[in-house]
Amino acid sequence: MAKIISSFFISVDGVVESPDQWHFPYWDDEMGAVVEAGMASAGAMLMGRKLYEEWSAYWTSTEQDQEVAAMLNEARKFVVSSTLTSADWSNTTVVSGDVAARLRELKDEIDGDIQMSGSATTVRWLLANGLLDELNLLVHPIVVGHGQRLFEGTPTHPLKLTHSATFKTGVIHAIYAPAGS
């Protein structure tokens, strides 16, 4: 059975928005290994509509990071949306209607993990509906002070720490699972 795993670059104050503006000074081989391991375990990618629109525009046209672009363009992708009716990015399926039921089916069908990177709104929904299996955070030692926070205004969700490591850059890699699992 596949697990739904969500990964975020996140600041100490919980900001996940626009990591391109604060994340890169902390990138190193340790972080690269974590990101690569997540990509290697992926049987599919899951995203919300906003991330889908951003990534499909970028990864289908960029000249940079061709290895990552090729992997994402070829990967099986699912986009959760109540407004999107079709998806033009290769190997992408729109999930709408009874999303929870469809995601449970996908967890049974897919070999490998269902990986997410970003899509804060979708992660909050997954957690609230008992569908998130793992929350993989790369906590950066920076206070961003503005931007969307991962769990601002959400109900309480107890989590249990299943792994942690501190990188040389001061980034903390923390993996959590819902406390009830």
Short mmCIF file of N, CA and C in Angstrom, two decimals:
data_model
loop_
_atom_site.label_atom_id
_atom_site.label_comp_id
_atom_site.label_asym_id
_atom_site.label_seq_id
_atom_site.Cartn_x
_atom_site.Cartn_y
_atom_site.Cartn_z
N MET A 1 0.85 -1.18 0.00
CA MET A 1 0.00 0.00 0.00
C MET A 1 0.89 1.24 0.00
N ALA A 2 0.59 2.17 -0.87
CA ALA A 2 1.35 3.41 -0.95
C ALA A 2 1.03 4.31 0.23
N LYS A 3 2.00 5.12 0.60
CA LYS A 3 1.80 6.14 1.61
C LYS A 3 1.74 7.50 0.91
N ILE A 4 0.91 8.39 1.43
CA ILE A 4 0.93 9.77 0.96
C ILE A 4 1.89 10.53 1.86
N ILE A 5 2.95 11.05 1.24
CA ILE A 5 4.02 11.74 1.96
C ILE A 5 4.12 13.16 1.44
N SER A 6 4.03 14.11 2.33
CA SER A 6 4.13 15.51 1.98
C SER A 6 5.44 16.08 2.48
N SER A 7 6.15 16.79 1.62
CA SER A 7 7.44 17.37 1.98
C SER A 7 7.41 18.88 1.77
N PHE A 8 8.02 19.59 2.72
CA PHE A 8 8.06 21.05 2.65
C PHE A 8 9.41 21.58 3.06
N PHE A 9 9.84 22.63 2.38
CA PHE A 9 10.86 23.53 2.90
C PHE A 9 10.06 24.50 3.76
N ILE A 10 10.44 24.66 5.01
CA ILE A 10 9.65 25.47 5.94
C ILE A 10 10.60 26.28 6.82
N SER A 11 10.21 27.50 7.14
CA SER A 11 11.02 28.34 8.02
C SER A 11 10.67 28.05 9.48
N VAL A 12 11.48 28.54 10.39
CA VAL A 12 11.22 28.35 11.82
C VAL A 12 9.85 28.91 12.21
N ASP A 13 9.42 29.99 11.55
CA ASP A 13 8.11 30.57 11.87
C ASP A 13 6.98 29.96 11.05
N GLY A 14 7.23 28.82 10.41
CA GLY A 14 6.17 28.06 9.75
C GLY A 14 5.84 28.47 8.33
N VAL A 15 6.59 29.39 7.74
CA VAL A 15 6.31 29.86 6.39
C VAL A 15 6.75 28.81 5.36
N VAL A 16 5.87 28.52 4.41
CA VAL A 16 6.18 27.60 3.32
C VAL A 16 6.08 28.30 1.96
N GLU A 17 5.56 29.50 1.94
CA GLU A 17 5.38 30.24 0.70
C GLU A 17 6.70 30.78 0.17
N SER A 18 6.87 30.72 -1.14
CA SER A 18 8.02 31.28 -1.86
C SER A 18 9.37 30.86 -1.29
N PRO A 19 9.60 29.56 -1.13
CA PRO A 19 10.90 29.14 -0.60
C PRO A 19 12.06 29.55 -1.51
N ASP A 20 11.77 29.81 -2.78
CA ASP A 20 12.83 30.26 -3.69
C ASP A 20 13.47 31.57 -3.22
N GLN A 21 12.79 32.30 -2.35
CA GLN A 21 13.31 33.58 -1.86
C GLN A 21 14.15 33.45 -0.58
N TRP A 22 14.13 32.27 0.08
CA TRP A 22 14.87 32.15 1.34
C TRP A 22 15.56 30.79 1.55
N HIS A 23 15.26 29.83 0.73
CA HIS A 23 15.73 28.45 0.92
C HIS A 23 17.16 28.17 0.43
N PHE A 24 17.54 28.73 -0.71
CA PHE A 24 18.76 28.29 -1.39
C PHE A 24 20.07 28.45 -0.61
N PRO A 25 20.23 29.44 0.27
CA PRO A 25 21.48 29.49 1.04
C PRO A 25 21.71 28.26 1.93
N TYR A 26 20.66 27.47 2.16
CA TYR A 26 20.75 26.30 3.03
C TYR A 26 20.87 24.98 2.27
N TRP A 27 20.81 25.05 0.95
CA TRP A 27 20.89 23.83 0.15
C TRP A 27 22.30 23.27 0.22
N ASP A 28 22.41 21.97 0.47
CA ASP A 28 23.71 21.30 0.46
C ASP A 28 23.48 19.83 0.10
N ASP A 29 24.55 19.04 0.13
CA ASP A 29 24.46 17.63 -0.24
C ASP A 29 23.55 16.84 0.69
N GLU A 30 23.51 17.19 1.98
CA GLU A 30 22.63 16.47 2.91
C GLU A 30 21.17 16.66 2.52
N MET A 31 20.80 17.91 2.23
CA MET A 31 19.43 18.18 1.83
C MET A 31 19.13 17.54 0.47
N GLY A 32 20.10 17.63 -0.42
CA GLY A 32 19.92 17.02 -1.74
C GLY A 32 19.65 15.53 -1.64
N ALA A 33 20.34 14.85 -0.72
CA ALA A 33 20.13 13.41 -0.54
C ALA A 33 18.72 13.11 -0.06
N VAL A 34 18.19 13.93 0.84
CA VAL A 34 16.82 13.74 1.34
C VAL A 34 15.82 13.95 0.21
N VAL A 35 16.00 15.01 -0.56
CA VAL A 35 15.08 15.30 -1.67
C VAL A 35 15.15 14.19 -2.72
N GLU A 36 16.36 13.75 -3.06
CA GLU A 36 16.52 12.68 -4.04
C GLU A 36 15.89 11.37 -3.57
N ALA A 37 16.03 11.05 -2.29
CA ALA A 37 15.43 9.82 -1.76
C ALA A 37 13.91 9.87 -1.87
N GLY A 38 13.33 11.03 -1.59
CA GLY A 38 11.88 11.18 -1.74
C GLY A 38 11.44 11.00 -3.18
N MET A 39 12.19 11.58 -4.09
CA MET A 39 11.84 11.45 -5.51
C MET A 39 11.99 10.00 -5.97
N ALA A 40 13.02 9.32 -5.46
CA ALA A 40 13.27 7.93 -5.87
C ALA A 40 12.18 6.99 -5.38
N SER A 41 11.55 7.31 -4.25
CA SER A 41 10.51 6.43 -3.71
C SER A 41 9.14 6.69 -4.32
N ALA A 42 9.03 7.72 -5.15
CA ALA A 42 7.72 8.12 -5.68
C ALA A 42 7.21 7.18 -6.76
N GLY A 43 5.99 6.69 -6.52
CA GLY A 43 5.27 5.97 -7.56
C GLY A 43 4.36 6.93 -8.30
N ALA A 44 4.09 8.08 -7.66
CA ALA A 44 3.24 9.12 -8.26
C ALA A 44 3.45 10.41 -7.47
N MET A 45 3.03 11.50 -8.08
CA MET A 45 3.07 12.81 -7.44
C MET A 45 1.63 13.28 -7.24
N LEU A 46 1.40 13.98 -6.14
CA LEU A 46 0.08 14.53 -5.84
C LEU A 46 0.24 16.02 -5.60
N MET A 47 -0.67 16.82 -6.12
CA MET A 47 -0.59 18.26 -5.93
C MET A 47 -1.97 18.89 -6.01
N GLY A 48 -2.05 20.09 -5.47
CA GLY A 48 -3.26 20.88 -5.62
C GLY A 48 -3.21 21.67 -6.92
N ARG A 49 -4.29 22.33 -7.24
CA ARG A 49 -4.40 23.05 -8.52
C ARG A 49 -3.35 24.14 -8.68
N LYS A 50 -3.14 24.96 -7.64
CA LYS A 50 -2.18 26.06 -7.75
C LYS A 50 -0.78 25.55 -8.05
N LEU A 51 -0.33 24.54 -7.30
CA LEU A 51 1.00 24.00 -7.55
C LEU A 51 1.06 23.36 -8.93
N TYR A 52 0.01 22.66 -9.33
CA TYR A 52 -0.04 22.07 -10.66
C TYR A 52 0.17 23.15 -11.73
N GLU A 53 -0.54 24.25 -11.61
CA GLU A 53 -0.41 25.31 -12.61
C GLU A 53 1.00 25.89 -12.64
N GLU A 54 1.60 26.10 -11.47
CA GLU A 54 2.96 26.64 -11.41
C GLU A 54 3.96 25.64 -11.98
N TRP A 55 3.90 24.40 -11.52
CA TRP A 55 4.88 23.41 -11.94
C TRP A 55 4.72 23.02 -13.39
N SER A 56 3.50 22.85 -13.87
CA SER A 56 3.33 22.45 -15.27
C SER A 56 3.87 23.52 -16.20
N ALA A 57 3.68 24.78 -15.86
CA ALA A 57 4.22 25.87 -16.69
C ALA A 57 5.75 25.86 -16.65
N TYR A 58 6.32 25.68 -15.46
CA TYR A 58 7.78 25.75 -15.31
C TYR A 58 8.49 24.51 -15.86
N TRP A 59 8.10 23.32 -15.39
CA TRP A 59 8.86 22.12 -15.69
C TRP A 59 8.71 21.63 -17.13
N THR A 60 7.72 22.11 -17.85
CA THR A 60 7.59 21.73 -19.26
C THR A 60 8.35 22.68 -20.19
N SER A 61 8.87 23.79 -19.64
CA SER A 61 9.54 24.76 -20.51
C SER A 61 10.95 25.16 -20.06
N THR A 62 11.37 24.76 -18.88
CA THR A 62 12.67 25.20 -18.37
C THR A 62 13.83 24.53 -19.10
N GLU A 63 14.91 25.25 -19.19
CA GLU A 63 16.17 24.70 -19.71
C GLU A 63 17.08 24.26 -18.57
N GLN A 64 16.71 24.61 -17.34
CA GLN A 64 17.52 24.27 -16.17
C GLN A 64 17.04 22.96 -15.56
N ASP A 65 17.91 22.34 -14.78
CA ASP A 65 17.56 21.12 -14.04
C ASP A 65 16.85 20.10 -14.92
N GLN A 66 17.46 19.77 -16.04
CA GLN A 66 16.83 18.87 -17.00
C GLN A 66 16.55 17.48 -16.45
N GLU A 67 17.38 17.01 -15.53
CA GLU A 67 17.15 15.69 -14.93
C GLU A 67 15.86 15.70 -14.10
N VAL A 68 15.67 16.75 -13.30
CA VAL A 68 14.45 16.88 -12.50
C VAL A 68 13.25 17.10 -13.41
N ALA A 69 13.42 17.94 -14.42
CA ALA A 69 12.32 18.21 -15.36
C ALA A 69 11.87 16.92 -16.04
N ALA A 70 12.81 16.12 -16.49
CA ALA A 70 12.47 14.86 -17.16
C ALA A 70 11.72 13.93 -16.21
N MET A 71 12.20 13.82 -14.97
CA MET A 71 11.55 12.96 -13.99
C MET A 71 10.11 13.42 -13.75
N LEU A 72 9.93 14.73 -13.52
CA LEU A 72 8.58 15.24 -13.24
C LEU A 72 7.67 15.15 -14.46
N ASN A 73 8.20 15.42 -15.63
CA ASN A 73 7.37 15.35 -16.84
C ASN A 73 6.92 13.93 -17.15
N GLU A 74 7.75 12.95 -16.80
CA GLU A 74 7.41 11.55 -17.05
C GLU A 74 6.60 10.91 -15.93
N ALA A 75 6.66 11.48 -14.73
CA ALA A 75 6.00 10.88 -13.56
C ALA A 75 4.49 10.85 -13.71
N ARG A 76 3.90 9.88 -13.06
CA ARG A 76 2.44 9.83 -12.95
C ARG A 76 2.04 10.89 -11.93
N LYS A 77 1.10 11.76 -12.31
CA LYS A 77 0.73 12.89 -11.46
C LYS A 77 -0.79 12.94 -11.29
N PHE A 78 -1.19 13.35 -10.08
CA PHE A 78 -2.60 13.53 -9.76
C PHE A 78 -2.76 14.92 -9.18
N VAL A 79 -3.76 15.65 -9.68
CA VAL A 79 -4.01 17.00 -9.18
C VAL A 79 -5.41 17.04 -8.59
N VAL A 80 -5.49 17.44 -7.32
CA VAL A 80 -6.76 17.56 -6.61
C VAL A 80 -7.33 18.94 -6.91
N SER A 81 -8.54 18.96 -7.49
CA SER A 81 -9.14 20.25 -7.84
C SER A 81 -10.64 20.11 -8.02
N SER A 82 -11.36 21.12 -7.55
CA SER A 82 -12.80 21.16 -7.80
C SER A 82 -13.11 22.07 -8.99
N THR A 83 -12.10 22.76 -9.52
CA THR A 83 -12.33 23.70 -10.63
C THR A 83 -11.67 23.27 -11.93
N LEU A 84 -10.61 22.49 -11.87
CA LEU A 84 -9.90 22.05 -13.07
C LEU A 84 -10.68 20.90 -13.70
N THR A 85 -10.91 20.97 -15.00
CA THR A 85 -11.64 19.89 -15.67
C THR A 85 -10.73 19.00 -16.51
N SER A 86 -9.56 19.52 -16.88
CA SER A 86 -8.60 18.71 -17.63
C SER A 86 -7.19 19.17 -17.27
N ALA A 87 -6.24 18.31 -17.56
CA ALA A 87 -4.84 18.61 -17.26
C ALA A 87 -4.01 18.28 -18.50
N ASP A 88 -3.28 19.26 -18.98
CA ASP A 88 -2.49 19.08 -20.20
C ASP A 88 -1.09 18.53 -19.96
N TRP A 89 -0.58 18.62 -18.72
CA TRP A 89 0.75 18.12 -18.42
C TRP A 89 0.75 16.60 -18.56
N SER A 90 1.74 16.05 -19.23
CA SER A 90 1.77 14.61 -19.50
C SER A 90 1.58 13.78 -18.24
N ASN A 91 0.85 12.69 -18.38
CA ASN A 91 0.63 11.72 -17.31
C ASN A 91 -0.08 12.30 -16.09
N THR A 92 -0.92 13.32 -16.30
CA THR A 92 -1.63 13.95 -15.18
C THR A 92 -3.11 13.62 -15.24
N THR A 93 -3.66 13.28 -14.09
CA THR A 93 -5.07 12.99 -13.94
C THR A 93 -5.66 13.93 -12.91
N VAL A 94 -6.81 14.53 -13.22
CA VAL A 94 -7.50 15.39 -12.26
C VAL A 94 -8.33 14.50 -11.34
N VAL A 95 -8.22 14.75 -10.03
CA VAL A 95 -9.00 14.03 -9.03
C VAL A 95 -10.01 15.01 -8.47
N SER A 96 -11.30 14.71 -8.69
CA SER A 96 -12.37 15.58 -8.17
C SER A 96 -13.51 14.68 -7.71
N GLY A 97 -14.60 15.29 -7.31
CA GLY A 97 -15.73 14.50 -6.80
C GLY A 97 -15.41 13.99 -5.41
N ASP A 98 -15.53 12.67 -5.22
CA ASP A 98 -15.21 12.07 -3.92
C ASP A 98 -13.70 11.84 -3.85
N VAL A 99 -12.98 12.91 -3.58
CA VAL A 99 -11.51 12.89 -3.59
C VAL A 99 -10.97 11.89 -2.57
N ALA A 100 -11.52 11.87 -1.39
CA ALA A 100 -11.03 10.96 -0.36
C ALA A 100 -11.11 9.50 -0.82
N ALA A 101 -12.22 9.11 -1.39
CA ALA A 101 -12.38 7.73 -1.87
C ALA A 101 -11.39 7.42 -2.98
N ARG A 102 -11.21 8.36 -3.90
CA ARG A 102 -10.28 8.14 -5.01
C ARG A 102 -8.84 8.03 -4.51
N LEU A 103 -8.47 8.85 -3.53
CA LEU A 103 -7.11 8.77 -3.00
C LEU A 103 -6.87 7.46 -2.26
N ARG A 104 -7.89 6.96 -1.56
CA ARG A 104 -7.76 5.65 -0.90
C ARG A 104 -7.54 4.56 -1.95
N GLU A 105 -8.26 4.65 -3.08
CA GLU A 105 -8.06 3.69 -4.17
C GLU A 105 -6.64 3.78 -4.72
N LEU A 106 -6.16 5.01 -4.92
CA LEU A 106 -4.81 5.19 -5.45
C LEU A 106 -3.76 4.61 -4.51
N LYS A 107 -3.97 4.76 -3.20
CA LYS A 107 -3.02 4.19 -2.24
C LYS A 107 -2.94 2.67 -2.39
N ASP A 108 -4.04 2.04 -2.76
CA ASP A 108 -4.05 0.60 -2.98
C ASP A 108 -3.44 0.21 -4.33
N GLU A 109 -3.55 1.09 -5.33
CA GLU A 109 -3.13 0.78 -6.70
C GLU A 109 -1.66 1.06 -6.98
N ILE A 110 -1.10 2.07 -6.36
CA ILE A 110 0.22 2.58 -6.75
C ILE A 110 1.34 1.85 -6.04
N ASP A 111 2.35 1.48 -6.80
CA ASP A 111 3.59 0.94 -6.24
C ASP A 111 4.50 2.12 -5.95
N GLY A 112 5.02 2.19 -4.75
CA GLY A 112 5.83 3.33 -4.34
C GLY A 112 4.96 4.31 -3.59
N ASP A 113 5.58 5.38 -3.15
CA ASP A 113 4.85 6.39 -2.38
C ASP A 113 4.18 7.41 -3.29
N ILE A 114 3.18 8.07 -2.76
CA ILE A 114 2.54 9.19 -3.43
C ILE A 114 3.14 10.43 -2.78
N GLN A 115 4.03 11.08 -3.49
CA GLN A 115 4.80 12.19 -2.95
C GLN A 115 4.15 13.53 -3.27
N MET A 116 4.24 14.44 -2.32
CA MET A 116 3.78 15.81 -2.51
C MET A 116 4.90 16.74 -2.10
N SER A 117 5.04 17.83 -2.81
CA SER A 117 5.98 18.87 -2.42
C SER A 117 5.23 20.18 -2.56
N GLY A 118 4.93 20.79 -1.45
CA GLY A 118 4.11 22.00 -1.52
C GLY A 118 2.64 21.65 -1.38
N SER A 119 1.78 22.51 -1.89
CA SER A 119 0.32 22.34 -1.81
C SER A 119 -0.17 22.33 -0.37
N ALA A 120 0.08 23.42 0.34
CA ALA A 120 -0.28 23.52 1.76
C ALA A 120 -1.77 23.29 2.00
N THR A 121 -2.61 23.85 1.17
CA THR A 121 -4.06 23.67 1.34
C THR A 121 -4.43 22.20 1.22
N THR A 122 -3.85 21.51 0.26
CA THR A 122 -4.13 20.08 0.07
C THR A 122 -3.63 19.26 1.25
N VAL A 123 -2.47 19.60 1.78
CA VAL A 123 -1.93 18.87 2.93
C VAL A 123 -2.84 19.04 4.14
N ARG A 124 -3.31 20.24 4.37
CA ARG A 124 -4.24 20.46 5.50
C ARG A 124 -5.49 19.61 5.33
N TRP A 125 -6.01 19.53 4.11
CA TRP A 125 -7.20 18.73 3.83
C TRP A 125 -6.90 17.24 4.05
N LEU A 126 -5.76 16.78 3.55
CA LEU A 126 -5.38 15.37 3.72
C LEU A 126 -5.27 15.00 5.19
N LEU A 127 -4.66 15.86 5.97
CA LEU A 127 -4.50 15.59 7.41
C LEU A 127 -5.86 15.55 8.10
N ALA A 128 -6.72 16.49 7.77
CA ALA A 128 -8.06 16.54 8.38
C ALA A 128 -8.90 15.33 8.02
N ASN A 129 -8.62 14.72 6.86
CA ASN A 129 -9.40 13.57 6.39
C ASN A 129 -8.70 12.24 6.61
N GLY A 130 -7.63 12.24 7.40
CA GLY A 130 -6.96 10.99 7.73
C GLY A 130 -6.24 10.34 6.58
N LEU A 131 -5.82 11.11 5.58
CA LEU A 131 -5.18 10.54 4.41
C LEU A 131 -3.68 10.79 4.33
N LEU A 132 -3.16 11.69 5.14
CA LEU A 132 -1.73 11.97 5.14
C LEU A 132 -1.02 10.96 6.03
N ASP A 133 -0.03 10.28 5.46
CA ASP A 133 0.70 9.26 6.21
C ASP A 133 1.99 9.78 6.82
N GLU A 134 2.58 10.78 6.17
CA GLU A 134 3.87 11.27 6.64
C GLU A 134 4.04 12.73 6.24
N LEU A 135 4.57 13.52 7.16
CA LEU A 135 4.88 14.93 6.93
C LEU A 135 6.39 15.09 7.09
N ASN A 136 7.04 15.41 5.98
CA ASN A 136 8.49 15.47 5.92
C ASN A 136 8.88 16.95 5.84
N LEU A 137 9.45 17.48 6.92
CA LEU A 137 9.77 18.91 6.98
C LEU A 137 11.28 19.12 6.99
N LEU A 138 11.72 20.09 6.18
CA LEU A 138 13.09 20.57 6.22
C LEU A 138 13.01 21.98 6.79
N VAL A 139 13.20 22.06 8.13
CA VAL A 139 13.01 23.31 8.87
C VAL A 139 14.28 24.14 8.76
N HIS A 140 14.15 25.29 8.09
CA HIS A 140 15.29 26.17 7.85
C HIS A 140 15.47 27.15 9.01
N PRO A 141 16.70 27.42 9.40
CA PRO A 141 16.96 28.32 10.53
C PRO A 141 16.85 29.79 10.11
N ILE A 142 15.63 30.16 9.75
CA ILE A 142 15.37 31.53 9.33
C ILE A 142 13.94 31.88 9.70
N VAL A 143 13.74 33.11 10.15
CA VAL A 143 12.40 33.64 10.37
C VAL A 143 12.09 34.50 9.15
N VAL A 144 11.11 34.06 8.37
CA VAL A 144 10.76 34.79 7.15
C VAL A 144 9.86 35.98 7.49
N GLY A 145 8.95 35.79 8.42
CA GLY A 145 8.13 36.90 8.90
C GLY A 145 6.89 37.22 8.11
N HIS A 146 6.76 36.67 6.93
CA HIS A 146 5.57 36.93 6.10
C HIS A 146 5.38 35.76 5.14
N GLY A 147 4.17 35.59 4.68
CA GLY A 147 3.87 34.51 3.75
C GLY A 147 2.98 33.45 4.38
N GLN A 148 2.49 32.57 3.53
CA GLN A 148 1.59 31.51 3.98
C GLN A 148 2.33 30.55 4.92
N ARG A 149 1.68 30.29 6.04
CA ARG A 149 2.21 29.33 6.99
C ARG A 149 1.50 27.99 6.76
N LEU A 150 2.19 26.94 7.09
CA LEU A 150 1.67 25.61 6.78
C LEU A 150 0.36 25.31 7.49
N PHE A 151 0.26 25.60 8.78
CA PHE A 151 -0.92 25.19 9.53
C PHE A 151 -1.65 26.31 10.24
N GLU A 152 -1.49 27.52 9.81
CA GLU A 152 -2.18 28.64 10.44
C GLU A 152 -3.70 28.51 10.29
N GLY A 153 -4.42 28.65 11.42
CA GLY A 153 -5.88 28.60 11.37
C GLY A 153 -6.47 27.21 11.19
N THR A 154 -5.70 26.17 11.47
CA THR A 154 -6.21 24.81 11.29
C THR A 154 -6.55 24.20 12.65
N PRO A 155 -7.36 23.14 12.65
CA PRO A 155 -7.64 22.44 13.90
C PRO A 155 -6.37 21.78 14.44
N THR A 156 -6.44 21.32 15.67
CA THR A 156 -5.32 20.61 16.30
C THR A 156 -5.21 19.20 15.72
N HIS A 157 -3.99 18.81 15.37
CA HIS A 157 -3.71 17.47 14.86
C HIS A 157 -2.45 16.95 15.56
N PRO A 158 -2.60 16.06 16.53
CA PRO A 158 -1.41 15.51 17.19
C PRO A 158 -0.56 14.70 16.19
N LEU A 159 0.75 14.90 16.27
CA LEU A 159 1.69 14.20 15.41
C LEU A 159 2.73 13.49 16.28
N LYS A 160 3.36 12.47 15.71
CA LYS A 160 4.47 11.83 16.42
C LYS A 160 5.71 11.93 15.53
N LEU A 161 6.82 12.26 16.16
CA LEU A 161 8.09 12.36 15.46
C LEU A 161 8.63 10.95 15.20
N THR A 162 8.91 10.64 13.94
CA THR A 162 9.43 9.31 13.60
C THR A 162 10.90 9.34 13.20
N HIS A 163 11.42 10.54 12.90
CA HIS A 163 12.83 10.69 12.53
C HIS A 163 13.22 12.15 12.66
N SER A 164 14.46 12.39 13.06
CA SER A 164 14.99 13.76 13.02
C SER A 164 16.49 13.71 12.83
N ALA A 165 16.99 14.74 12.16
CA ALA A 165 18.43 14.90 11.95
C ALA A 165 18.70 16.38 11.77
N THR A 166 19.87 16.81 12.19
CA THR A 166 20.27 18.20 12.00
C THR A 166 21.41 18.23 11.00
N PHE A 167 21.25 19.05 9.96
CA PHE A 167 22.29 19.18 8.93
C PHE A 167 23.32 20.22 9.37
N LYS A 168 24.46 20.21 8.70
CA LYS A 168 25.54 21.16 9.00
C LYS A 168 25.08 22.60 8.84
N THR A 169 24.11 22.85 7.97
CA THR A 169 23.62 24.21 7.72
C THR A 169 22.68 24.70 8.82
N GLY A 170 22.32 23.82 9.75
CA GLY A 170 21.36 24.16 10.80
C GLY A 170 19.94 23.77 10.43
N VAL A 171 19.73 23.26 9.24
CA VAL A 171 18.40 22.78 8.84
C VAL A 171 18.10 21.50 9.63
N ILE A 172 16.88 21.40 10.13
CA ILE A 172 16.43 20.21 10.83
C ILE A 172 15.51 19.43 9.90
N HIS A 173 15.85 18.17 9.70
CA HIS A 173 14.99 17.27 8.92
C HIS A 173 14.13 16.51 9.92
N ALA A 174 12.84 16.78 9.91
CA ALA A 174 11.93 16.13 10.85
C ALA A 174 10.82 15.42 10.07
N ILE A 175 10.58 14.18 10.42
CA ILE A 175 9.50 13.41 9.79
C ILE A 175 8.48 13.09 10.87
N TYR A 176 7.23 13.42 10.56
CA TYR A 176 6.12 13.19 11.48
C TYR A 176 5.07 12.31 10.82
N ALA A 177 4.35 11.58 11.66
CA ALA A 177 3.19 10.81 11.23
C ALA A 177 2.03 11.23 12.13
N PRO A 178 0.80 11.11 11.63
CA PRO A 178 -0.33 11.38 12.52
C PRO A 178 -0.22 10.51 13.77
N ALA A 179 -0.49 11.06 14.94
CA ALA A 179 -0.28 10.35 16.20
C ALA A 179 -1.14 9.10 16.31
N GLY A 180 -2.25 9.03 15.61
CA GLY A 180 -3.12 7.88 15.69
C GLY A 180 -2.66 6.71 14.84
N SER A 181 -1.62 6.91 14.01
CA SER A 181 -1.22 5.82 13.11
C SER A 181 -0.10 4.97 13.68
#
